[in-house]
Amino acid sequence: MVIEVFSARHLELLAPSNFSSPYDLPPQQRKNLFFMSAERLDGYIGNYVILSQGPYQSAGLARIIDLDIQCAQLVFGRLMQAELLLRRLTVESYERLSQTPYDYLEPGYYLETSPGSVTRLLEDLDEQYRRTNPHHHEAPMPPFEQVVDSFSLGLLSRFITQYRPDAQDPILFWKTIAHELEIPVPAFQSNLKSLTVFRNRVAHHDRLWASTSPEAARKARLFTKRLRGSHPRSLHVAVLNLALFLGPGEREECAREFENFIAQDELYYIGATTLHTNSH
């Protein structure tokens, strides 16, 4: 059993607030702080002070942290849906456009986006499949539909944007997927890269509130009015970019669900829609 003893650094950071003691907080809020590193707590406090334009209050800070945990849980479920759909569309597009189930093993079917990029991609496809299927360590690579679920989202994204089943139309493969999702072709690569970066941030438990995405997505025309006041590198834009990858049947519900969530707290809303300079 882990005993909840706060470090000296935690107590130092919490001292300026009106906490009488973190040990006096309700159990769940106390646990949220205890499992958080001092560096992460400092990020919440610093941004809280900047955005609230005043000394932070224990109840307000605890609420922001609670909301951020809830937001991560909400978004992660949607990310799982988007990733599963993307894998399905990748397999379906492959089967429709490729000559054989093994074309994906041939270097000639890929775009060379930088020197050695095709070689690295094929090596990574092989490595990720065998790492997740160790009993197939020495066996030949199987048909494409049997390997795609072993790809990380990052590797899947690289495959989608580099696979070229038709030399006359180098972008045919990912253009086909973009059309299925009804994402404008010129924006698709940028949006897919942003989705991949955002997925990694959520999966690695980065702070979402009052944070800045390192990869800005193009604002979708579909959401122009909704995103008019939001910074391109904000959480709001990242989540509505995620909504695009749920397809036309789910994207509106995802956007509405997220916007209703952030609207319940004014300070959380500000942190989800604007750009911030506190880098913690």
PDB file of C-alpha atoms in Angstrom:
ATOM      1  CA  MET A   1       0.000   0.000   0.000  1.00  0.00           C
ATOM      2  CA  VAL A   2       1.301   3.464  -1.009  1.00  0.00           C
ATOM      3  CA  ILE A   3       1.256   5.924   1.878  1.00  0.00           C
ATOM      4  CA  GLU A   4       0.213   9.415   0.765  1.00  0.00           C
ATOM      5  CA  VAL A   5       3.104  11.528   1.999  1.00  0.00           C
ATOM      6  CA  PHE A   6       3.616  14.730   0.027  1.00  0.00           C
ATOM      7  CA  SER A   7       7.147  15.792  -0.880  1.00  0.00           C
ATOM      8  CA  ALA A   8       8.657  19.006   0.411  1.00  0.00           C
ATOM      9  CA  ARG A   9       8.451  20.418  -3.122  1.00  0.00           C
ATOM     10  CA  HIS A  10       4.709  19.682  -3.319  1.00  0.00           C
ATOM     11  CA  LEU A  11       4.126  21.410   0.022  1.00  0.00           C
ATOM     12  CA  GLU A  12       6.234  24.380  -1.085  1.00  0.00           C
ATOM     13  CA  LEU A  13       4.185  24.807  -4.288  1.00  0.00           C
ATOM     14  CA  LEU A  14       0.887  24.531  -2.442  1.00  0.00           C
ATOM     15  CA  ALA A  15       1.861  26.920   0.377  1.00  0.00           C
ATOM     16  CA  PRO A  16       0.833  30.210  -1.359  1.00  0.00           C
ATOM     17  CA  SER A  17      -2.748  29.000  -1.854  1.00  0.00           C
ATOM     18  CA  ASN A  18      -5.380  28.871   0.825  1.00  0.00           C
ATOM     19  CA  PHE A  19      -4.736  25.179   1.455  1.00  0.00           C
ATOM     20  CA  SER A  20      -4.538  24.658   5.180  1.00  0.00           C
ATOM     21  CA  SER A  21      -2.958  21.352   4.230  1.00  0.00           C
ATOM     22  CA  PRO A  22      -3.278  19.044   1.182  1.00  0.00           C
ATOM     23  CA  TYR A  23      -4.062  16.307   3.678  1.00  0.00           C
ATOM     24  CA  ASP A  24      -7.343  18.089   4.450  1.00  0.00           C
ATOM     25  CA  LEU A  25      -8.613  17.832   0.877  1.00  0.00           C
ATOM     26  CA  PRO A  26     -11.393  15.396  -0.085  1.00  0.00           C
ATOM     27  CA  PRO A  27      -9.907  11.921  -0.764  1.00  0.00           C
ATOM     28  CA  GLN A  28     -10.080  11.974  -4.576  1.00  0.00           C
ATOM     29  CA  GLN A  29      -8.631  15.467  -4.896  1.00  0.00           C
ATOM     30  CA  ARG A  30      -5.862  14.525  -2.476  1.00  0.00           C
ATOM     31  CA  LYS A  31      -5.044  11.451  -4.573  1.00  0.00           C
ATOM     32  CA  ASN A  32      -4.971  13.535  -7.767  1.00  0.00           C
ATOM     33  CA  LEU A  33      -2.294  15.759  -6.240  1.00  0.00           C
ATOM     34  CA  PHE A  34      -0.361  12.900  -4.658  1.00  0.00           C
ATOM     35  CA  PHE A  35       0.070  10.962  -7.916  1.00  0.00           C
ATOM     36  CA  MET A  36       1.180  14.093  -9.768  1.00  0.00           C
ATOM     37  CA  SER A  37       4.822  15.091 -10.072  1.00  0.00           C
ATOM     38  CA  ALA A  38       5.852  18.428  -8.607  1.00  0.00           C
ATOM     39  CA  GLU A  39       6.762  19.642 -12.109  1.00  0.00           C
ATOM     40  CA  ARG A  40       3.274  18.821 -13.386  1.00  0.00           C
ATOM     41  CA  LEU A  41       1.639  20.499 -10.384  1.00  0.00           C
ATOM     42  CA  ASP A  42       3.787  23.579 -11.013  1.00  0.00           C
ATOM     43  CA  GLY A  43       2.417  23.675 -14.581  1.00  0.00           C
ATOM     44  CA  TYR A  44      -1.160  23.704 -13.350  1.00  0.00           C
ATOM     45  CA  ILE A  45      -0.435  26.367 -10.732  1.00  0.00           C
ATOM     46  CA  GLY A  46       1.522  28.620 -13.116  1.00  0.00           C
ATOM     47  CA  ASN A  47      -1.163  28.558 -15.768  1.00  0.00           C
ATOM     48  CA  TYR A  48      -3.949  28.940 -13.199  1.00  0.00           C
ATOM     49  CA  VAL A  49      -2.324  32.139 -11.903  1.00  0.00           C
ATOM     50  CA  ILE A  50      -1.840  33.511 -15.445  1.00  0.00           C
ATOM     51  CA  LEU A  51      -5.350  32.756 -16.661  1.00  0.00           C
ATOM     52  CA  SER A  52      -7.232  33.679 -13.479  1.00  0.00           C
ATOM     53  CA  GLN A  53      -5.126  36.851 -13.115  1.00  0.00           C
ATOM     54  CA  GLY A  54      -4.899  36.426  -9.387  1.00  0.00           C
ATOM     55  CA  PRO A  55      -3.699  34.132  -6.593  1.00  0.00           C
ATOM     56  CA  TYR A  56      -4.896  30.614  -7.041  1.00  0.00           C
ATOM     57  CA  GLN A  57      -7.459  29.095  -4.729  1.00  0.00           C
ATOM     58  CA  SER A  58      -7.354  25.503  -3.579  1.00  0.00           C
ATOM     59  CA  ALA A  59     -10.911  24.689  -4.632  1.00  0.00           C
ATOM     60  CA  GLY A  60     -10.449  26.236  -8.075  1.00  0.00           C
ATOM     61  CA  LEU A  61      -7.137  24.509  -8.710  1.00  0.00           C
ATOM     62  CA  ALA A  62      -8.497  21.161  -7.563  1.00  0.00           C
ATOM     63  CA  ARG A  63     -11.509  21.574  -9.861  1.00  0.00           C
ATOM     64  CA  ILE A  64      -9.292  22.317 -12.883  1.00  0.00           C
ATOM     65  CA  ILE A  65      -7.237  19.201 -12.209  1.00  0.00           C
ATOM     66  CA  ASP A  66     -10.404  17.105 -11.810  1.00  0.00           C
ATOM     67  CA  LEU A  67     -11.770  18.452 -15.090  1.00  0.00           C
ATOM     68  CA  ASP A  68      -8.514  17.751 -16.913  1.00  0.00           C
ATOM     69  CA  ILE A  69      -8.590  14.125 -15.793  1.00  0.00           C
ATOM     70  CA  GLN A  70     -12.197  13.831 -16.955  1.00  0.00           C
ATOM     71  CA  CYS A  71     -11.289  15.484 -20.258  1.00  0.00           C
ATOM     72  CA  ALA A  72      -8.491  12.973 -20.886  1.00  0.00           C
ATOM     73  CA  GLN A  73     -10.898  10.101 -20.252  1.00  0.00           C
ATOM     74  CA  LEU A  74     -13.504  11.617 -22.568  1.00  0.00           C
ATOM     75  CA  VAL A  75     -11.016  12.267 -25.363  1.00  0.00           C
ATOM     76  CA  PHE A  76      -9.268   8.905 -25.090  1.00  0.00           C
ATOM     77  CA  GLY A  77     -12.478   7.056 -25.901  1.00  0.00           C
ATOM     78  CA  ARG A  78     -12.936   9.152 -29.028  1.00  0.00           C
ATOM     79  CA  LEU A  79      -9.304   8.617 -30.028  1.00  0.00           C
ATOM     80  CA  MET A  80      -9.822   4.868 -29.819  1.00  0.00           C
ATOM     81  CA  GLN A  81     -12.837   5.139 -32.136  1.00  0.00           C
ATOM     82  CA  ALA A  82     -10.904   7.266 -34.630  1.00  0.00           C
ATOM     83  CA  GLU A  83      -7.923   4.923 -34.643  1.00  0.00           C
ATOM     84  CA  LEU A  84     -10.079   1.826 -35.158  1.00  0.00           C
ATOM     85  CA  LEU A  85     -11.921   3.487 -38.043  1.00  0.00           C
ATOM     86  CA  LEU A  86      -8.648   4.589 -39.619  1.00  0.00           C
ATOM     87  CA  ARG A  87      -7.303   1.030 -39.457  1.00  0.00           C
ATOM     88  CA  ARG A  88     -10.487  -0.343 -41.021  1.00  0.00           C
ATOM     89  CA  LEU A  89     -10.392   2.186 -43.871  1.00  0.00           C
ATOM     90  CA  THR A  90      -6.696   1.458 -44.432  1.00  0.00           C
ATOM     91  CA  VAL A  91      -7.383  -2.258 -44.884  1.00  0.00           C
ATOM     92  CA  GLU A  92     -10.383  -1.624 -47.128  1.00  0.00           C
ATOM     93  CA  SER A  93      -8.455   0.841 -49.290  1.00  0.00           C
ATOM     94  CA  TYR A  94      -5.521  -1.547 -49.516  1.00  0.00           C
ATOM     95  CA  GLU A  95      -7.745  -4.409 -50.656  1.00  0.00           C
ATOM     96  CA  ARG A  96      -9.429  -2.184 -53.246  1.00  0.00           C
ATOM     97  CA  LEU A  97      -6.271  -0.631 -54.707  1.00  0.00           C
ATOM     98  CA  SER A  98      -3.510  -3.252 -54.359  1.00  0.00           C
ATOM     99  CA  GLN A  99      -2.778  -6.153 -56.691  1.00  0.00           C
ATOM    100  CA  THR A 100      -1.846  -8.697 -54.014  1.00  0.00           C
ATOM    101  CA  PRO A 101      -1.986  -9.024 -50.201  1.00  0.00           C
ATOM    102  CA  TYR A 102       1.820  -8.743 -50.193  1.00  0.00           C
ATOM    103  CA  ASP A 103       2.367  -5.561 -52.212  1.00  0.00           C
ATOM    104  CA  TYR A 104       3.071  -3.698 -48.972  1.00  0.00           C
ATOM    105  CA  LEU A 105       6.414  -5.564 -48.746  1.00  0.00           C
ATOM    106  CA  GLU A 106       7.716  -4.121 -52.031  1.00  0.00           C
ATOM    107  CA  PRO A 107       9.773  -0.894 -51.869  1.00  0.00           C
ATOM    108  CA  GLY A 108       8.530   0.121 -55.311  1.00  0.00           C
ATOM    109  CA  TYR A 109       5.053   0.732 -53.919  1.00  0.00           C
ATOM    110  CA  TYR A 110       6.139   3.575 -51.629  1.00  0.00           C
ATOM    111  CA  LEU A 111       6.906   7.260 -51.939  1.00  0.00           C
ATOM    112  CA  GLU A 112      10.425   8.242 -50.902  1.00  0.00           C
ATOM    113  CA  THR A 113       9.656  11.264 -48.733  1.00  0.00           C
ATOM    114  CA  SER A 114      13.274  11.678 -47.627  1.00  0.00           C
ATOM    115  CA  PRO A 115      16.509   9.742 -48.256  1.00  0.00           C
ATOM    116  CA  GLY A 116      16.096   6.242 -46.835  1.00  0.00           C
ATOM    117  CA  SER A 117      12.482   6.796 -45.730  1.00  0.00           C
ATOM    118  CA  VAL A 118      11.140   3.726 -47.571  1.00  0.00           C
ATOM    119  CA  THR A 119      13.816   1.438 -46.139  1.00  0.00           C
ATOM    120  CA  ARG A 120      13.135   2.718 -42.620  1.00  0.00           C
ATOM    121  CA  LEU A 121       9.379   2.309 -43.057  1.00  0.00           C
ATOM    122  CA  LEU A 122       9.668  -1.305 -44.235  1.00  0.00           C
ATOM    123  CA  GLU A 123      12.057  -2.110 -41.382  1.00  0.00           C
ATOM    124  CA  ASP A 124       9.631  -0.576 -38.878  1.00  0.00           C
ATOM    125  CA  LEU A 125       6.662  -2.481 -40.339  1.00  0.00           C
ATOM    126  CA  ASP A 126       8.584  -5.733 -39.898  1.00  0.00           C
ATOM    127  CA  GLU A 127       9.876  -4.844 -36.422  1.00  0.00           C
ATOM    128  CA  GLN A 128       6.494  -3.781 -34.992  1.00  0.00           C
ATOM    129  CA  TYR A 129       4.741  -6.871 -36.331  1.00  0.00           C
ATOM    130  CA  ARG A 130       7.337  -9.262 -34.909  1.00  0.00           C
ATOM    131  CA  ARG A 131       7.521  -7.437 -31.582  1.00  0.00           C
ATOM    132  CA  THR A 132       3.772  -7.844 -31.092  1.00  0.00           C
ATOM    133  CA  ASN A 133       3.803 -11.406 -32.510  1.00  0.00           C
ATOM    134  CA  PRO A 134       6.979 -12.993 -31.077  1.00  0.00           C
ATOM    135  CA  HIS A 135       5.832 -16.507 -32.039  1.00  0.00           C
ATOM    136  CA  HIS A 136       6.166 -15.379 -35.685  1.00  0.00           C
ATOM    137  CA  HIS A 137       9.731 -14.167 -35.220  1.00  0.00           C
ATOM    138  CA  GLU A 138      11.209 -16.306 -38.010  1.00  0.00           C
ATOM    139  CA  ALA A 139       8.117 -16.704 -40.205  1.00  0.00           C
ATOM    140  CA  PRO A 140       7.554 -14.762 -43.441  1.00  0.00           C
ATOM    141  CA  MET A 141       5.461 -11.630 -43.135  1.00  0.00           C
ATOM    142  CA  PRO A 142       1.737 -12.430 -43.553  1.00  0.00           C
ATOM    143  CA  PRO A 143      -0.851 -10.680 -45.769  1.00  0.00           C
ATOM    144  CA  PHE A 144      -1.436  -7.009 -45.057  1.00  0.00           C
ATOM    145  CA  GLU A 145      -4.734  -7.384 -43.192  1.00  0.00           C
ATOM    146  CA  GLN A 146      -2.968  -9.562 -40.620  1.00  0.00           C
ATOM    147  CA  VAL A 147      -0.240  -7.029 -39.814  1.00  0.00           C
ATOM    148  CA  VAL A 148      -2.012  -3.678 -39.733  1.00  0.00           C
ATOM    149  CA  ASP A 149      -3.238  -4.022 -36.138  1.00  0.00           C
ATOM    150  CA  SER A 150       0.358  -4.315 -34.949  1.00  0.00           C
ATOM    151  CA  PHE A 151       1.175  -0.803 -36.217  1.00  0.00           C
ATOM    152  CA  SER A 152       1.290   2.112 -33.820  1.00  0.00           C
ATOM    153  CA  LEU A 153      -0.783   5.080 -34.949  1.00  0.00           C
ATOM    154  CA  GLY A 154       2.436   6.850 -35.921  1.00  0.00           C
ATOM    155  CA  LEU A 155       3.523   3.941 -38.123  1.00  0.00           C
ATOM    156  CA  LEU A 156       0.030   3.598 -39.572  1.00  0.00           C
ATOM    157  CA  SER A 157       0.113   7.298 -40.495  1.00  0.00           C
ATOM    158  CA  ARG A 158       3.459   6.890 -42.233  1.00  0.00           C
ATOM    159  CA  PHE A 159       2.141   3.903 -44.169  1.00  0.00           C
ATOM    160  CA  ILE A 160      -0.997   5.774 -45.240  1.00  0.00           C
ATOM    161  CA  THR A 161       0.928   8.778 -46.541  1.00  0.00           C
ATOM    162  CA  GLN A 162       3.744   6.805 -48.244  1.00  0.00           C
ATOM    163  CA  TYR A 163       1.985   3.780 -49.751  1.00  0.00           C
ATOM    164  CA  ARG A 164       1.603   4.219 -53.515  1.00  0.00           C
ATOM    165  CA  PRO A 165      -0.302   1.401 -55.267  1.00  0.00           C
ATOM    166  CA  ASP A 166      -0.669   3.498 -58.438  1.00  0.00           C
ATOM    167  CA  ALA A 167       2.468   5.168 -59.803  1.00  0.00           C
ATOM    168  CA  GLN A 168       0.310   7.469 -61.966  1.00  0.00           C
ATOM    169  CA  ASP A 169      -1.434   8.890 -58.899  1.00  0.00           C
ATOM    170  CA  PRO A 170       1.059   8.962 -55.986  1.00  0.00           C
ATOM    171  CA  ILE A 171      -1.498  10.216 -53.446  1.00  0.00           C
ATOM    172  CA  LEU A 172      -4.329   7.895 -54.501  1.00  0.00           C
ATOM    173  CA  PHE A 173      -4.131   5.765 -51.343  1.00  0.00           C
ATOM    174  CA  TRP A 174      -4.503   8.456 -48.708  1.00  0.00           C
ATOM    175  CA  LYS A 175      -6.793  10.470 -50.997  1.00  0.00           C
ATOM    176  CA  THR A 176      -9.163   7.492 -50.974  1.00  0.00           C
ATOM    177  CA  ILE A 177      -9.179   7.436 -47.158  1.00  0.00           C
ATOM    178  CA  ALA A 178      -9.653  11.212 -47.000  1.00  0.00           C
ATOM    179  CA  HIS A 179     -12.695  10.927 -49.263  1.00  0.00           C
ATOM    180  CA  GLU A 180     -14.192   8.185 -47.079  1.00  0.00           C
ATOM    181  CA  LEU A 181     -13.825  10.432 -44.027  1.00  0.00           C
ATOM    182  CA  GLU A 182     -14.929  13.521 -45.972  1.00  0.00           C
ATOM    183  CA  ILE A 183     -11.761  15.373 -45.005  1.00  0.00           C
ATOM    184  CA  PRO A 184     -10.485  17.830 -47.659  1.00  0.00           C
ATOM    185  CA  VAL A 185      -7.538  16.268 -49.473  1.00  0.00           C
ATOM    186  CA  PRO A 186      -5.204  19.318 -49.138  1.00  0.00           C
ATOM    187  CA  ALA A 187      -5.615  19.245 -45.339  1.00  0.00           C
ATOM    188  CA  PHE A 188      -5.504  15.484 -44.790  1.00  0.00           C
ATOM    189  CA  GLN A 189      -1.772  14.987 -44.202  1.00  0.00           C
ATOM    190  CA  SER A 190      -1.547  17.909 -41.784  1.00  0.00           C
ATOM    191  CA  ASN A 191      -4.641  16.774 -39.921  1.00  0.00           C
ATOM    192  CA  LEU A 192      -3.419  13.177 -39.700  1.00  0.00           C
ATOM    193  CA  LYS A 193      -0.074  14.311 -38.272  1.00  0.00           C
ATOM    194  CA  SER A 194      -1.860  16.477 -35.712  1.00  0.00           C
ATOM    195  CA  LEU A 195      -4.098  13.544 -34.739  1.00  0.00           C
ATOM    196  CA  THR A 196      -1.052  11.324 -34.193  1.00  0.00           C
ATOM    197  CA  VAL A 197       0.709  13.904 -32.018  1.00  0.00           C
ATOM    198  CA  PHE A 198      -2.459  14.545 -30.002  1.00  0.00           C
ATOM    199  CA  ARG A 199      -3.048  10.832 -29.472  1.00  0.00           C
ATOM    200  CA  ASN A 200       0.475  10.471 -28.066  1.00  0.00           C
ATOM    201  CA  ARG A 201      -0.017  13.433 -25.736  1.00  0.00           C
ATOM    202  CA  VAL A 202      -3.198  11.915 -24.325  1.00  0.00           C
ATOM    203  CA  ALA A 203      -1.745   8.399 -24.097  1.00  0.00           C
ATOM    204  CA  HIS A 204       1.323   9.722 -22.258  1.00  0.00           C
ATOM    205  CA  HIS A 205      -0.908  11.656 -19.825  1.00  0.00           C
ATOM    206  CA  ASP A 206       0.263  15.147 -20.760  1.00  0.00           C
ATOM    207  CA  ARG A 207      -1.575  18.039 -19.192  1.00  0.00           C
ATOM    208  CA  LEU A 208      -4.313  19.030 -21.658  1.00  0.00           C
ATOM    209  CA  TRP A 209      -5.656  22.187 -20.030  1.00  0.00           C
ATOM    210  CA  ALA A 210      -3.691  25.371 -20.772  1.00  0.00           C
ATOM    211  CA  SER A 211      -1.219  23.500 -22.930  1.00  0.00           C
ATOM    212  CA  THR A 212       0.021  24.184 -26.451  1.00  0.00           C
ATOM    213  CA  SER A 213      -0.038  21.510 -29.135  1.00  0.00           C
ATOM    214  CA  PRO A 214       3.334  21.122 -30.881  1.00  0.00           C
ATOM    215  CA  GLU A 215       1.531  20.272 -34.137  1.00  0.00           C
ATOM    216  CA  ALA A 216      -1.219  22.649 -35.251  1.00  0.00           C
ATOM    217  CA  ALA A 217      -4.027  21.149 -37.326  1.00  0.00           C
ATOM    218  CA  ARG A 218      -5.676  23.037 -40.120  1.00  0.00           C
ATOM    219  CA  LYS A 219      -8.981  24.383 -38.904  1.00  0.00           C
ATOM    220  CA  ALA A 220     -11.698  22.441 -40.686  1.00  0.00           C
ATOM    221  CA  ARG A 221     -14.099  24.544 -42.755  1.00  0.00           C
ATOM    222  CA  LEU A 222     -16.877  22.437 -41.276  1.00  0.00           C
ATOM    223  CA  PHE A 223     -16.074  23.916 -37.856  1.00  0.00           C
ATOM    224  CA  THR A 224     -15.120  27.443 -38.974  1.00  0.00           C
ATOM    225  CA  LYS A 225     -17.710  29.248 -36.825  1.00  0.00           C
ATOM    226  CA  ARG A 226     -17.054  27.086 -33.775  1.00  0.00           C
ATOM    227  CA  LEU A 227     -13.290  27.592 -33.939  1.00  0.00           C
ATOM    228  CA  ARG A 228     -13.272  31.289 -34.853  1.00  0.00           C
ATOM    229  CA  GLY A 229     -11.971  32.395 -31.466  1.00  0.00           C
ATOM    230  CA  SER A 230      -9.719  29.397 -30.755  1.00  0.00           C
ATOM    231  CA  HIS A 231      -5.971  29.354 -31.333  1.00  0.00           C
ATOM    232  CA  PRO A 232      -4.782  26.802 -33.974  1.00  0.00           C
ATOM    233  CA  ARG A 233      -2.584  25.074 -31.371  1.00  0.00           C
ATOM    234  CA  SER A 234      -5.223  24.916 -28.656  1.00  0.00           C
ATOM    235  CA  LEU A 235      -6.896  21.862 -27.154  1.00  0.00           C
ATOM    236  CA  HIS A 236     -10.194  22.910 -28.765  1.00  0.00           C
ATOM    237  CA  VAL A 237      -8.733  22.716 -32.275  1.00  0.00           C
ATOM    238  CA  ALA A 238      -6.959  19.422 -31.519  1.00  0.00           C
ATOM    239  CA  VAL A 239     -10.180  17.764 -30.351  1.00  0.00           C
ATOM    240  CA  LEU A 240     -12.270  19.022 -33.255  1.00  0.00           C
ATOM    241  CA  ASN A 241      -9.550  17.774 -35.593  1.00  0.00           C
ATOM    242  CA  LEU A 242      -9.956  14.397 -33.878  1.00  0.00           C
ATOM    243  CA  ALA A 243     -13.704  14.662 -34.546  1.00  0.00           C
ATOM    244  CA  LEU A 244     -13.007  14.789 -38.291  1.00  0.00           C
ATOM    245  CA  PHE A 245     -11.485  11.302 -38.131  1.00  0.00           C
ATOM    246  CA  LEU A 246     -14.685   9.860 -36.677  1.00  0.00           C
ATOM    247  CA  GLY A 247     -16.408  10.326 -40.035  1.00  0.00           C
ATOM    248  CA  PRO A 248     -19.509  12.351 -40.898  1.00  0.00           C
ATOM    249  CA  GLY A 249     -21.791  10.261 -38.708  1.00  0.00           C
ATOM    250  CA  GLU A 250     -19.997  10.957 -35.398  1.00  0.00           C
ATOM    251  CA  ARG A 251     -18.021  14.162 -35.783  1.00  0.00           C
ATOM    252  CA  GLU A 252     -20.798  16.569 -34.833  1.00  0.00           C
ATOM    253  CA  GLU A 253     -21.656  14.612 -31.693  1.00  0.00           C
ATOM    254  CA  CYS A 254     -17.989  14.511 -30.659  1.00  0.00           C
ATOM    255  CA  ALA A 255     -17.595  18.267 -31.159  1.00  0.00           C
ATOM    256  CA  ARG A 256     -20.775  19.047 -29.229  1.00  0.00           C
ATOM    257  CA  GLU A 257     -19.823  16.638 -26.421  1.00  0.00           C
ATOM    258  CA  PHE A 258     -16.426  18.279 -25.967  1.00  0.00           C
ATOM    259  CA  GLU A 259     -17.713  21.840 -26.185  1.00  0.00           C
ATOM    260  CA  ASN A 260     -20.413  21.130 -23.618  1.00  0.00           C
ATOM    261  CA  PHE A 261     -17.730  19.689 -21.365  1.00  0.00           C
ATOM    262  CA  ILE A 262     -15.373  22.687 -21.493  1.00  0.00           C
ATOM    263  CA  ALA A 263     -18.271  25.147 -21.155  1.00  0.00           C
ATOM    264  CA  GLN A 264     -19.049  23.986 -17.611  1.00  0.00           C
ATOM    265  CA  ASP A 265     -16.131  25.979 -16.167  1.00  0.00           C
ATOM    266  CA  GLU A 266     -15.081  29.399 -17.470  1.00  0.00           C
ATOM    267  CA  LEU A 267     -11.409  29.026 -16.574  1.00  0.00           C
ATOM    268  CA  TYR A 268     -11.200  25.538 -18.085  1.00  0.00           C
ATOM    269  CA  TYR A 269     -12.819  26.911 -21.252  1.00  0.00           C
ATOM    270  CA  ILE A 270     -10.222  29.691 -21.494  1.00  0.00           C
ATOM    271  CA  GLY A 271      -7.410  27.175 -21.033  1.00  0.00           C
ATOM    272  CA  ALA A 272      -8.863  24.914 -23.731  1.00  0.00           C
ATOM    273  CA  THR A 273      -9.250  27.573 -26.411  1.00  0.00           C
ATOM    274  CA  THR A 274      -6.352  30.026 -26.151  1.00  0.00           C
ATOM    275  CA  LEU A 275      -2.557  29.958 -26.420  1.00  0.00           C
ATOM    276  CA  HIS A 276      -0.398  29.944 -23.307  1.00  0.00           C
ATOM    277  CA  THR A 277       3.184  30.917 -22.589  1.00  0.00           C
ATOM    278  CA  ASN A 278       3.773  28.958 -19.366  1.00  0.00           C
ATOM    279  CA  SER A 279       5.703  25.940 -20.666  1.00  0.00           C
ATOM    280  CA  HIS A 280       5.515  23.703 -17.570  1.00  0.00           C
TER     281      HIS A 280
END
